[in-house]
Short mmCIF file of C-alpha atoms in Angstrom, two decimals:
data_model
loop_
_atom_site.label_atom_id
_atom_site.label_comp_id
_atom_site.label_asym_id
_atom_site.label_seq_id
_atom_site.Cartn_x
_atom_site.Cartn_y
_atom_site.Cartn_z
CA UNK A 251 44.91 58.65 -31.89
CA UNK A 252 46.64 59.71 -28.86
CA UNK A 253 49.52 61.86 -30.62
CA UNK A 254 51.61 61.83 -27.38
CA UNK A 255 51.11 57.60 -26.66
CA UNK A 256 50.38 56.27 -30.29
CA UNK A 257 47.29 54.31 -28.74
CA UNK A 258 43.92 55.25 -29.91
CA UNK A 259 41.78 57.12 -27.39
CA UNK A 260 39.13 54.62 -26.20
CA UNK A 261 38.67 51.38 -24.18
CA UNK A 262 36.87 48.32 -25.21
CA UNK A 263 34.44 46.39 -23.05
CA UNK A 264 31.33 44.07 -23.61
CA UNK A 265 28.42 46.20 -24.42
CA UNK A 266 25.15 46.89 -21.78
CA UNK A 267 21.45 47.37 -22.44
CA UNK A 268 22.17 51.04 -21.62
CA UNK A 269 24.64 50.94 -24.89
CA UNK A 270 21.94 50.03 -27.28
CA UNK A 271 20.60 53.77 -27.82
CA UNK A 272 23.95 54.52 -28.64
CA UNK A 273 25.08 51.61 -30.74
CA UNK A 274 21.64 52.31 -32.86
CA UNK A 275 22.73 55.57 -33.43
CA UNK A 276 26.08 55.01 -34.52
CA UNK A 277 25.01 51.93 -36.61
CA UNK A 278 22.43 54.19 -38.65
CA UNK A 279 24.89 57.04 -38.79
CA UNK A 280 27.18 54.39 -40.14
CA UNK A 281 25.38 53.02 -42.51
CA UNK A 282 24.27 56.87 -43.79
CA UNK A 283 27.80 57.21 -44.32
CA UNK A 284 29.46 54.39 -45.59
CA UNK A 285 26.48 53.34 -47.78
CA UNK A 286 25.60 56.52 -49.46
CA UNK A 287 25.46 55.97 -53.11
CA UNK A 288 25.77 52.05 -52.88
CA UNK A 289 22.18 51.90 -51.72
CA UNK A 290 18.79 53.74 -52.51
CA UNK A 291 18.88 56.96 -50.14
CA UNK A 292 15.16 56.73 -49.61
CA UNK A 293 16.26 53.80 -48.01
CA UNK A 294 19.03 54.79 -45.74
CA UNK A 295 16.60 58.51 -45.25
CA UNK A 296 14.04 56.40 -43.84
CA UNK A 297 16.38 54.38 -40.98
CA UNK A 298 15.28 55.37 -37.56
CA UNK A 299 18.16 54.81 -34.21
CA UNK A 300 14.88 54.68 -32.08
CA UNK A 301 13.07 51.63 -34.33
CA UNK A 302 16.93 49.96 -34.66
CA UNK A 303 17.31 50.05 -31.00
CA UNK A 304 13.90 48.84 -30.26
CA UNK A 305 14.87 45.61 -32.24
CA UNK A 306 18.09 45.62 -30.67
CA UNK A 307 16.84 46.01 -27.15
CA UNK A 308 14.25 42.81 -27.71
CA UNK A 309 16.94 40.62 -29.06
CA UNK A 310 19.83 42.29 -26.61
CA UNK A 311 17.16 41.06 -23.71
CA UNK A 312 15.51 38.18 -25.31
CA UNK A 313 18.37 35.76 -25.61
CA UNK A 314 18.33 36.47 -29.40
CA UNK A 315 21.11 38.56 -30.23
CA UNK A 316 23.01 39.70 -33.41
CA UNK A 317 24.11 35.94 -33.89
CA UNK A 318 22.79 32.50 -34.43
CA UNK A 319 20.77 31.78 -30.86
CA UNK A 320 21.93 34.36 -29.08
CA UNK A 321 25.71 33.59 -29.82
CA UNK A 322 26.70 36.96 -30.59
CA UNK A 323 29.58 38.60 -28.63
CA UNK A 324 28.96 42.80 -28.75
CA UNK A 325 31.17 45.26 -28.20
CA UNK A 326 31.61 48.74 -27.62
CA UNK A 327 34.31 51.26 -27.93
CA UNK A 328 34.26 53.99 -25.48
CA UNK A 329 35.93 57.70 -25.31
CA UNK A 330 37.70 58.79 -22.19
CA UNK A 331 34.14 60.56 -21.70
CA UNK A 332 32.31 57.08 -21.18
CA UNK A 333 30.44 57.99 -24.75
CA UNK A 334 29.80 54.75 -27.21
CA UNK A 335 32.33 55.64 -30.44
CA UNK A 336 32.36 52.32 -31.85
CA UNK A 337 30.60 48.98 -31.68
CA UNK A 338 31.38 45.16 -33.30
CA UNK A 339 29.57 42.04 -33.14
CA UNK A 340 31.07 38.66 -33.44
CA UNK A 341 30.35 34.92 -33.40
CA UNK A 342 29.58 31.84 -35.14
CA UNK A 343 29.46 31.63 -38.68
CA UNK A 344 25.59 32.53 -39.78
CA UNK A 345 23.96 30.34 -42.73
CA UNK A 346 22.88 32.45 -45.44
CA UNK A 347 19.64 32.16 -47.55
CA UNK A 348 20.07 29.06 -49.65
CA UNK A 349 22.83 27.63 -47.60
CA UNK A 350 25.90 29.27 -49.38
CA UNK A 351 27.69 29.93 -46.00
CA UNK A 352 27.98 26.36 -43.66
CA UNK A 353 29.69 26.57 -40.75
CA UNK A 354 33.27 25.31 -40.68
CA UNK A 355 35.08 23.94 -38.10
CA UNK A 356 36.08 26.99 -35.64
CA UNK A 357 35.23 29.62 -37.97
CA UNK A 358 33.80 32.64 -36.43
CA UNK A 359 31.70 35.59 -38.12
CA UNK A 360 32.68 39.06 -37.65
CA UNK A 361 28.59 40.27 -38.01
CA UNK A 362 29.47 44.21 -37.62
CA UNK A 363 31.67 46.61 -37.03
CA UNK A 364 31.53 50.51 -36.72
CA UNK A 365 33.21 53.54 -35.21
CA UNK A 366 31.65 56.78 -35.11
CA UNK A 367 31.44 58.10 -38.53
CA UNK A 368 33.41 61.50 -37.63
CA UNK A 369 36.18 59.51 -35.43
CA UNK A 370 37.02 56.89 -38.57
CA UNK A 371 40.99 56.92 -38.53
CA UNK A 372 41.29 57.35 -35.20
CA UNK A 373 42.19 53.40 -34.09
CA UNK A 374 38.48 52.44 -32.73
CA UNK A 375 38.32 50.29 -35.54
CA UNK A 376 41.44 48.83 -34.87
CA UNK A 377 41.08 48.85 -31.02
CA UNK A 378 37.28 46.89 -31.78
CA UNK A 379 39.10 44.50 -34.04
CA UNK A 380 42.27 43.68 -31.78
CA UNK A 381 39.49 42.92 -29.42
CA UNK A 382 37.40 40.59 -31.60
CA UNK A 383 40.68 38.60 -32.67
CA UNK A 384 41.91 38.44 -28.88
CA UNK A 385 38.47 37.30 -27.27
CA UNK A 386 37.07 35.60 -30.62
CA UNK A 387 38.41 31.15 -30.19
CA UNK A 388 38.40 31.02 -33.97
CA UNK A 389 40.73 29.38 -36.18
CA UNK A 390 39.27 31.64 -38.98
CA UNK A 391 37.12 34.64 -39.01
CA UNK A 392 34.91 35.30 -41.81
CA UNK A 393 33.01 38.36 -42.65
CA UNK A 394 30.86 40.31 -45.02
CA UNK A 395 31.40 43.65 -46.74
CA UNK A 396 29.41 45.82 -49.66
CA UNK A 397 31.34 45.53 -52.73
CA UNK A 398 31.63 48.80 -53.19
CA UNK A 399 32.45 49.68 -49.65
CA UNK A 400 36.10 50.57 -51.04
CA UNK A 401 37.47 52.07 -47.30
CA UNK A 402 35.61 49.48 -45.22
CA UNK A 403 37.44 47.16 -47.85
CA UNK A 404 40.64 48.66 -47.10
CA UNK A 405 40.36 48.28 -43.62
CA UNK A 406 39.51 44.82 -43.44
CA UNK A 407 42.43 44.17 -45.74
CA UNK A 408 45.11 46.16 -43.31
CA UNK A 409 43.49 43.73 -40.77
CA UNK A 410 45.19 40.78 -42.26
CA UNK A 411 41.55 39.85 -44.36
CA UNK A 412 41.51 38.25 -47.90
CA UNK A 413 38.30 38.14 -50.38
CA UNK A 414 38.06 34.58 -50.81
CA UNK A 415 36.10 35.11 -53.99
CA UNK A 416 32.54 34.57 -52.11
CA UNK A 417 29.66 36.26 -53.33
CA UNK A 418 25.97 37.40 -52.44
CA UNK A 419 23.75 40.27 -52.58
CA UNK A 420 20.45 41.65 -51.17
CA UNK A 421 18.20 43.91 -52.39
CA UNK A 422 17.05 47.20 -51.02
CA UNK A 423 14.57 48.82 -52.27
CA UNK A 424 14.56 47.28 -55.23
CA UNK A 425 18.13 47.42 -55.76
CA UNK A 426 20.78 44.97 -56.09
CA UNK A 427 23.36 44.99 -52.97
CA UNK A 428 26.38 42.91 -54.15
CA UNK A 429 28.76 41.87 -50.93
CA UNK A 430 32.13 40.06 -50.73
CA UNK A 431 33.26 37.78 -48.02
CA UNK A 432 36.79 38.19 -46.63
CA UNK A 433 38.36 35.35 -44.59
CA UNK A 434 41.38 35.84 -41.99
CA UNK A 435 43.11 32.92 -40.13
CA UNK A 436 43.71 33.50 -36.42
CA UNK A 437 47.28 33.94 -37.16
CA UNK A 438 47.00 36.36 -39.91
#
């Protein structure tokens, strides 16, 4: 935060192809962080920014982006320095394997959202999810979070989210990753 203004230091835009080195780097440092413990580390040792942001480039440039066809609104949060400190994804809801998640009527999916592992608590997240919930035309936004993700949990819930008592997991490595889904209506 900005200790003289209150307002966190970055600006949020629509993210670029030249973001996606950037994004892939903060989404791996991310998930090094936040998932540490919750998943297998040979796992999270063996994610690579440059293999992440070769997938991300295809689908950035292929009409195939983090959403269903290419739906996917990204987002980046950047410093005063024009450097990439945060990044979110949003869009329609996305079926999940066996159906469990159908589409409602104007329900949006918030698919990701990170800020720079060493800047957490500094308002990107917040300034990224003001700017999903301004640009997103949802009547509810839905999204996805590790069970035990506890301050990823936290911050959704500051947000305005509620666990609606949804369920999943996926498996890494052989191990179990439980998730929770957290809903939020537009006026929340």
């Amino acid at each position: 935060m900005n200790a003289s203004t209150g307002e966190p230091r970055c600006s949020v835009r629509e993210m670029t192809g030249t973001d996606i080195d950037a994004v892939s780097a903060l989404r791996v440092a991310g998930w090094r962080q936040a998932y540490a413990g919750l998943m297998p580390q040979s796992y999270l040792d063996r994610l690579s920014p440059a293999e992440d942001a070769g997938r991300r480039r295809a689908a950035f440039h292929g009409a195939a982006s983090a959403g269903p066809a290419g739906t996917a609104t990204n987002l980046v949060a950047e410093a005063p320095d024009g450097s990439v400190v945060g990044w979110a994804a949003f869009g329609p809801v996305q079926g999940g394997e066996g159906g469990e998640v159908l589409p409602g009527e104007g329900e949006g999916e918030l698919y990701a959202l990170y800020a720079r592992p060493d800047l957490i608590g500094t308002g990107i997240g917040r300034a990224l999810m003001d700017e999903v919930l301004r640009r997103g035309a949802f009547t509810e936004l839905l999204l996805w979070v590790v069970e035990g993700n506890t301050p990823a949990r936290r911050f959704y819930e500051r947000a305005g989210f509620r666990a609606d008592g949804a369920l999943t997991s996926y498996e890494v490595d052989g191990v179990s990753v439980p998730e929770v889904r957290y809903r939020r209506g537009a006026t929340a």
